Coordinates of C-alpha atoms in Angstrom, one line a residue:
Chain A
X1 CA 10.0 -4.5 -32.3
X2 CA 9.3 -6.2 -29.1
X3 CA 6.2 -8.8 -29.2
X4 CA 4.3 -6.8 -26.8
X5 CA 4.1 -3.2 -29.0
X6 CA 1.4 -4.2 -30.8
X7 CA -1.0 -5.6 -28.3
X8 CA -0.3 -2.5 -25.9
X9 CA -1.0 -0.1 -28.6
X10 CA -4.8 -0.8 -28.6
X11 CA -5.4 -2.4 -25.3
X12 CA -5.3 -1.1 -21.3
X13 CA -3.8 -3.0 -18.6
X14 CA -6.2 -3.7 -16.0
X15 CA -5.4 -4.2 -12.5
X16 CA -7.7 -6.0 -9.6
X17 CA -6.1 -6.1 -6.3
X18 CA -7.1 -7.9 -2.6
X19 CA -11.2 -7.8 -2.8
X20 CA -11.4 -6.5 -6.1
X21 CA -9.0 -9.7 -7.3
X22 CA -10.6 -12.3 -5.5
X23 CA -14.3 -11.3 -7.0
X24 CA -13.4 -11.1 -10.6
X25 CA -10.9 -14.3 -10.0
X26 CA -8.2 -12.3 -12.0
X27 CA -5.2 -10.1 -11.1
X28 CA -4.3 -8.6 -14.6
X29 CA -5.9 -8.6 -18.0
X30 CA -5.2 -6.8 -21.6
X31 CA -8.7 -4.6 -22.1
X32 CA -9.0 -3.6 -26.1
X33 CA -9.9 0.1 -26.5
X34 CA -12.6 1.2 -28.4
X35 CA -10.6 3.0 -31.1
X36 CA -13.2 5.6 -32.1
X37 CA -13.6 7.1 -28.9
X38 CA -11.5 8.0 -25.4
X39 CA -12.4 5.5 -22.7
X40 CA -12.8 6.8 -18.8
X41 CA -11.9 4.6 -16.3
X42 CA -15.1 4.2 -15.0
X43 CA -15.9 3.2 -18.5
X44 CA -13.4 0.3 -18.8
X45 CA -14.5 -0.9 -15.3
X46 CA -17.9 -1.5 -16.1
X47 CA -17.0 -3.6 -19.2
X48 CA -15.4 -5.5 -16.6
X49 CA -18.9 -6.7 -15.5
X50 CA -18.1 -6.5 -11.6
X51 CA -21.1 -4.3 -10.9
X52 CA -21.3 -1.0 -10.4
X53 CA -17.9 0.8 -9.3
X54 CA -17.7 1.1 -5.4
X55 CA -17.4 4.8 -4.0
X56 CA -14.4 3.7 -1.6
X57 CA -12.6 2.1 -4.5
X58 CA -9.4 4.4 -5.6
X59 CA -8.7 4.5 -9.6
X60 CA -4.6 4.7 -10.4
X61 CA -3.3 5.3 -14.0
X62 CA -0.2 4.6 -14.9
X63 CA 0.7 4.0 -10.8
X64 CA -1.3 8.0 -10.2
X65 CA -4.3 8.1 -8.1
X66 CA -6.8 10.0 -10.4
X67 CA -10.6 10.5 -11.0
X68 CA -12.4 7.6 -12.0
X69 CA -13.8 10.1 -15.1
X70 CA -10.3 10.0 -16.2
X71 CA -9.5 8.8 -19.5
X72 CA -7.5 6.2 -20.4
X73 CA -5.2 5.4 -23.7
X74 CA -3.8 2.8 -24.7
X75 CA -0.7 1.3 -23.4
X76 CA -2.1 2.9 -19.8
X77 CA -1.8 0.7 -16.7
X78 CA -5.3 0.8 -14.6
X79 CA -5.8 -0.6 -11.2
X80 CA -8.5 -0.5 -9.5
X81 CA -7.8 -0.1 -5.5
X82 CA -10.0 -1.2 -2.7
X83 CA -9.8 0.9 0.5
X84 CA -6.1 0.7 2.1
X85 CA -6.1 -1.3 5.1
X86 CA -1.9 -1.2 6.0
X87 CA 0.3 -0.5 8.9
Chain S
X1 CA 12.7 -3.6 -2.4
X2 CA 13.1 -0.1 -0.8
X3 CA 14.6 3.5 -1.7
X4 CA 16.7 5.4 0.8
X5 CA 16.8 9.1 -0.4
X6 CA 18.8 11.0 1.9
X7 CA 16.2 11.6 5.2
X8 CA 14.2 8.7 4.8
X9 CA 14.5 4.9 4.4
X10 CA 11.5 2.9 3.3
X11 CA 11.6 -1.1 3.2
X12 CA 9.1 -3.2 2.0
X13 CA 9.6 -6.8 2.9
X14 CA 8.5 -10.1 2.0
X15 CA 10.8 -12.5 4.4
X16 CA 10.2 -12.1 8.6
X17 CA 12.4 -9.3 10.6
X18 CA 12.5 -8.2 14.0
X19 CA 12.8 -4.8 12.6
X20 CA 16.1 -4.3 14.8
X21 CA 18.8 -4.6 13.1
X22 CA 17.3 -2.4 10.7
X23 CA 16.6 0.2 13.0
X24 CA 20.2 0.2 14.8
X25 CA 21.4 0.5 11.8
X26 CA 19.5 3.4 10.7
X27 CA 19.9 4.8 14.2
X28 CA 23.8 4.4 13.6
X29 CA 23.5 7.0 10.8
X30 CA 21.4 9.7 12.5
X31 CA 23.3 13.3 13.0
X32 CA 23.8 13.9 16.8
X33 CA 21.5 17.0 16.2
X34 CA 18.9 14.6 16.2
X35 CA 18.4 13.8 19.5
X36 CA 14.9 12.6 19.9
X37 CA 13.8 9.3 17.8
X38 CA 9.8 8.2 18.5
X39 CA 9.5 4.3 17.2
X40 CA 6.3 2.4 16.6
X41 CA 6.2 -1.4 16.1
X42 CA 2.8 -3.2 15.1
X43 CA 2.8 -7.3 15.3
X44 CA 0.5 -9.7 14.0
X45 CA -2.4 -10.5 16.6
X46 CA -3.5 -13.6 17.8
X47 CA -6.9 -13.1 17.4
X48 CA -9.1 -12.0 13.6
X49 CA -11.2 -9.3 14.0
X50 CA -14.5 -11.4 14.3
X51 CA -12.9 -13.0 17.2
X52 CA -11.5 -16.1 15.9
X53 CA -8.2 -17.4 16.5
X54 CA -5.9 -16.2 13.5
X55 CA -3.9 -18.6 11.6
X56 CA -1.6 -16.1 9.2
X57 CA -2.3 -12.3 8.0
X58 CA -1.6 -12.2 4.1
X59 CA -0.5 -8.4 2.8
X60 CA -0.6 -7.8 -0.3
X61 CA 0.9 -4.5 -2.0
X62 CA 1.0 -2.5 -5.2
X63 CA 4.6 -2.3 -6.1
X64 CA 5.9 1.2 -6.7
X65 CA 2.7 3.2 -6.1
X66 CA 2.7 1.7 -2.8
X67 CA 6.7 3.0 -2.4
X68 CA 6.1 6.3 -3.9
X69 CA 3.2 7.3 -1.6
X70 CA 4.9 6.5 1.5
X71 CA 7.8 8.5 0.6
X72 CA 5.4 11.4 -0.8
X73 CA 3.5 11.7 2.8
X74 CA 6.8 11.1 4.7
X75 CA 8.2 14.1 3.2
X76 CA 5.6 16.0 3.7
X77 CA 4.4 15.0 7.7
X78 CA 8.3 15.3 8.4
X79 CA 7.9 19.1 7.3
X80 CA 4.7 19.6 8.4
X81 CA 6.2 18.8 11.9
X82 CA 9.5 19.7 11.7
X83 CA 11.2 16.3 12.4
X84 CA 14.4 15.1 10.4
X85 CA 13.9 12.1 9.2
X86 CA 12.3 8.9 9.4
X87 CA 12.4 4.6 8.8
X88 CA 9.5 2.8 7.4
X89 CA 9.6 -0.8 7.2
X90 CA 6.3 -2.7 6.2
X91 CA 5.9 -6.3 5.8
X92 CA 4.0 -8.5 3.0
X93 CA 3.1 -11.3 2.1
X94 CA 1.8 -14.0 4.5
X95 CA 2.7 -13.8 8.5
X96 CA 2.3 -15.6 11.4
X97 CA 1.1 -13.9 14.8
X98 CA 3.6 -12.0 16.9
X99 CA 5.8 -11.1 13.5
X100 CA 6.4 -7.5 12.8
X101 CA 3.9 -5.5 10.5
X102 CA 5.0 -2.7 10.5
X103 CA 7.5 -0.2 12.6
X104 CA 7.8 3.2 12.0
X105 CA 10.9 5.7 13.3
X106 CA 10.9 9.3 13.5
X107 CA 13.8 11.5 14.5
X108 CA 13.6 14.8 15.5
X109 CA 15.1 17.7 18.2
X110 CA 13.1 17.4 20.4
X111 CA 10.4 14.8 21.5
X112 CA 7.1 16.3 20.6
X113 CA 7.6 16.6 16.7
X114 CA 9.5 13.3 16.7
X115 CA 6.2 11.5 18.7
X116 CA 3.7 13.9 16.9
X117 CA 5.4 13.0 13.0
X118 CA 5.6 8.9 14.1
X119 CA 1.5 8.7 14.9
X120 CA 1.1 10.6 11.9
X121 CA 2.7 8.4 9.7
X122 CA 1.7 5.7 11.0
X123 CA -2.3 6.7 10.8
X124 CA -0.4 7.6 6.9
X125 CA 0.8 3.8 6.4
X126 CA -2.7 2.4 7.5
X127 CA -4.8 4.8 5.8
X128 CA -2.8 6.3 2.3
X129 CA -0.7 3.2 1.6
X130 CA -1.9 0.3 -0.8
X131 CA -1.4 -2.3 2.2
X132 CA -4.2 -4.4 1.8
X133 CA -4.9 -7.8 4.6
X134 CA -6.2 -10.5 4.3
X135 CA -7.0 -12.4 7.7
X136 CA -6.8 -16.3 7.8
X137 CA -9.2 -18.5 10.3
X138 CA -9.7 -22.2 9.7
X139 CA -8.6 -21.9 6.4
X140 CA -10.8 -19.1 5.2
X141 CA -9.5 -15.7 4.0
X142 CA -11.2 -12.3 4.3
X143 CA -9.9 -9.2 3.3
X144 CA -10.4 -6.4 5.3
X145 CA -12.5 -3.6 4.5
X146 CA -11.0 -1.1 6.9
X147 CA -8.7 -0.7 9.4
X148 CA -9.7 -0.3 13.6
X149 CA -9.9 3.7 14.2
X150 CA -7.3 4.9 16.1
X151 CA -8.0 4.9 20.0
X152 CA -10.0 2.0 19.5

């Protein structure tokens, strides 16, 4: 069994890019789930304590754009993804 | 970094290119049907938005969503216009001014879809990508919050 199973079978991992990385002073963390009830992703991103989620920022699970009312389960990759500014 | 399905070549790269040999290359393995090719190449300015002289442009990326979007709204603007096929290259990381962001290649027929599908992707790349910048002046960063409209 590989050392990360058990960790990633209760816990989310978050991302925080450009913006979004430099105020919470983080890139990536493990997030434990609560195991009695189904977590949105707006849910996990307030326990983040960065303020309320911005309008403009995009919400991807497991590398999909979705609703920020999505849920998430464990093992799930979240980012969190300030308004594209490329090309 | 990069995929190269069949009618479209996407790199995304972290060292400095001219973007030329790239695109002969590319340009090399067109059909002959494909007669008209529109290219757009964007370099870093001298100037930061507010004004002030620009010391580097930092672009960071999200590895493989970032890949699989362009090639989802490449595929689809090259239908949607009826061009062939098309070359994305897109810088990250930190650059200096006058290094290539970003150049984009469209083949085609004839000149209209190959012109129409380039500006389309390219408004795609600034708009549907996860490309973010971060401008440096004097030693201070700031991240953009959105890119200049087109026609600006």
């Amino acid at each position: 069994m590989n050392a990360w199973q058990p960790d990633s079978a209760q816990t989310v991992k978050v991302l925080l890019f450009a913006s979004l990385r430099e105020q919470a002073g983080w890139s990536d963390r493990r997030i434990p789930l609560n195991a009695v009830a189904v977590s949105s992703a707006r849910e996990i991103w307030d326990r983040l304590e960065l303020g309320d989620l911005p309008q403009v920022v995009l919400v991807a699970i497991n590398q999909e754009i979705v609703s920020a009312d999505h849920p998430v389960h464990a093992g799930d990759e979240l980012a969190f993804l300030p308004p594209f500014t490329g090309g | 970094m990069g995929s190269q399905p069949a009618d479209l070549e996407i790199q995304i790269l972290d060292q400095p290119t001219s973007g030329g040999l790239q695109l002969d290359t590319w340009l090399r393995s067109r059909a002959a049907s494909d007669a008209a090719t529109a290219v757009f190449m964007g370099r870093v300015r001298e100037l930061a938005m507010d004004g002030q002289t620009l010391d580097a442009l930092e672009l960071d990326h999200y590895p493989g969503l970032c890949e699989r979007r362009i090639e989802t709204f490449t595929r689809r603007l090259l239908e949607q216009h009826g061009a062939c096929s098309a070359l994305v290259l897109h810088r990250v990381g930190r650059l200096l001014p006058g290094e290539l962001i970003v150049l984009v290649a469209v083949s085609a027929d004839r000149r209209g879809p190959a012109q129409r599908c380039c500006a389309a992707l390219l408004e795609a790349l600034k708009h549907d990508a996860p490309f973010w910048k971060r401008e440096w002046s004097h030693g201070v960063g700031t991240w953009l919050s959105e890119n200049t409209p087109l026609g600006s």
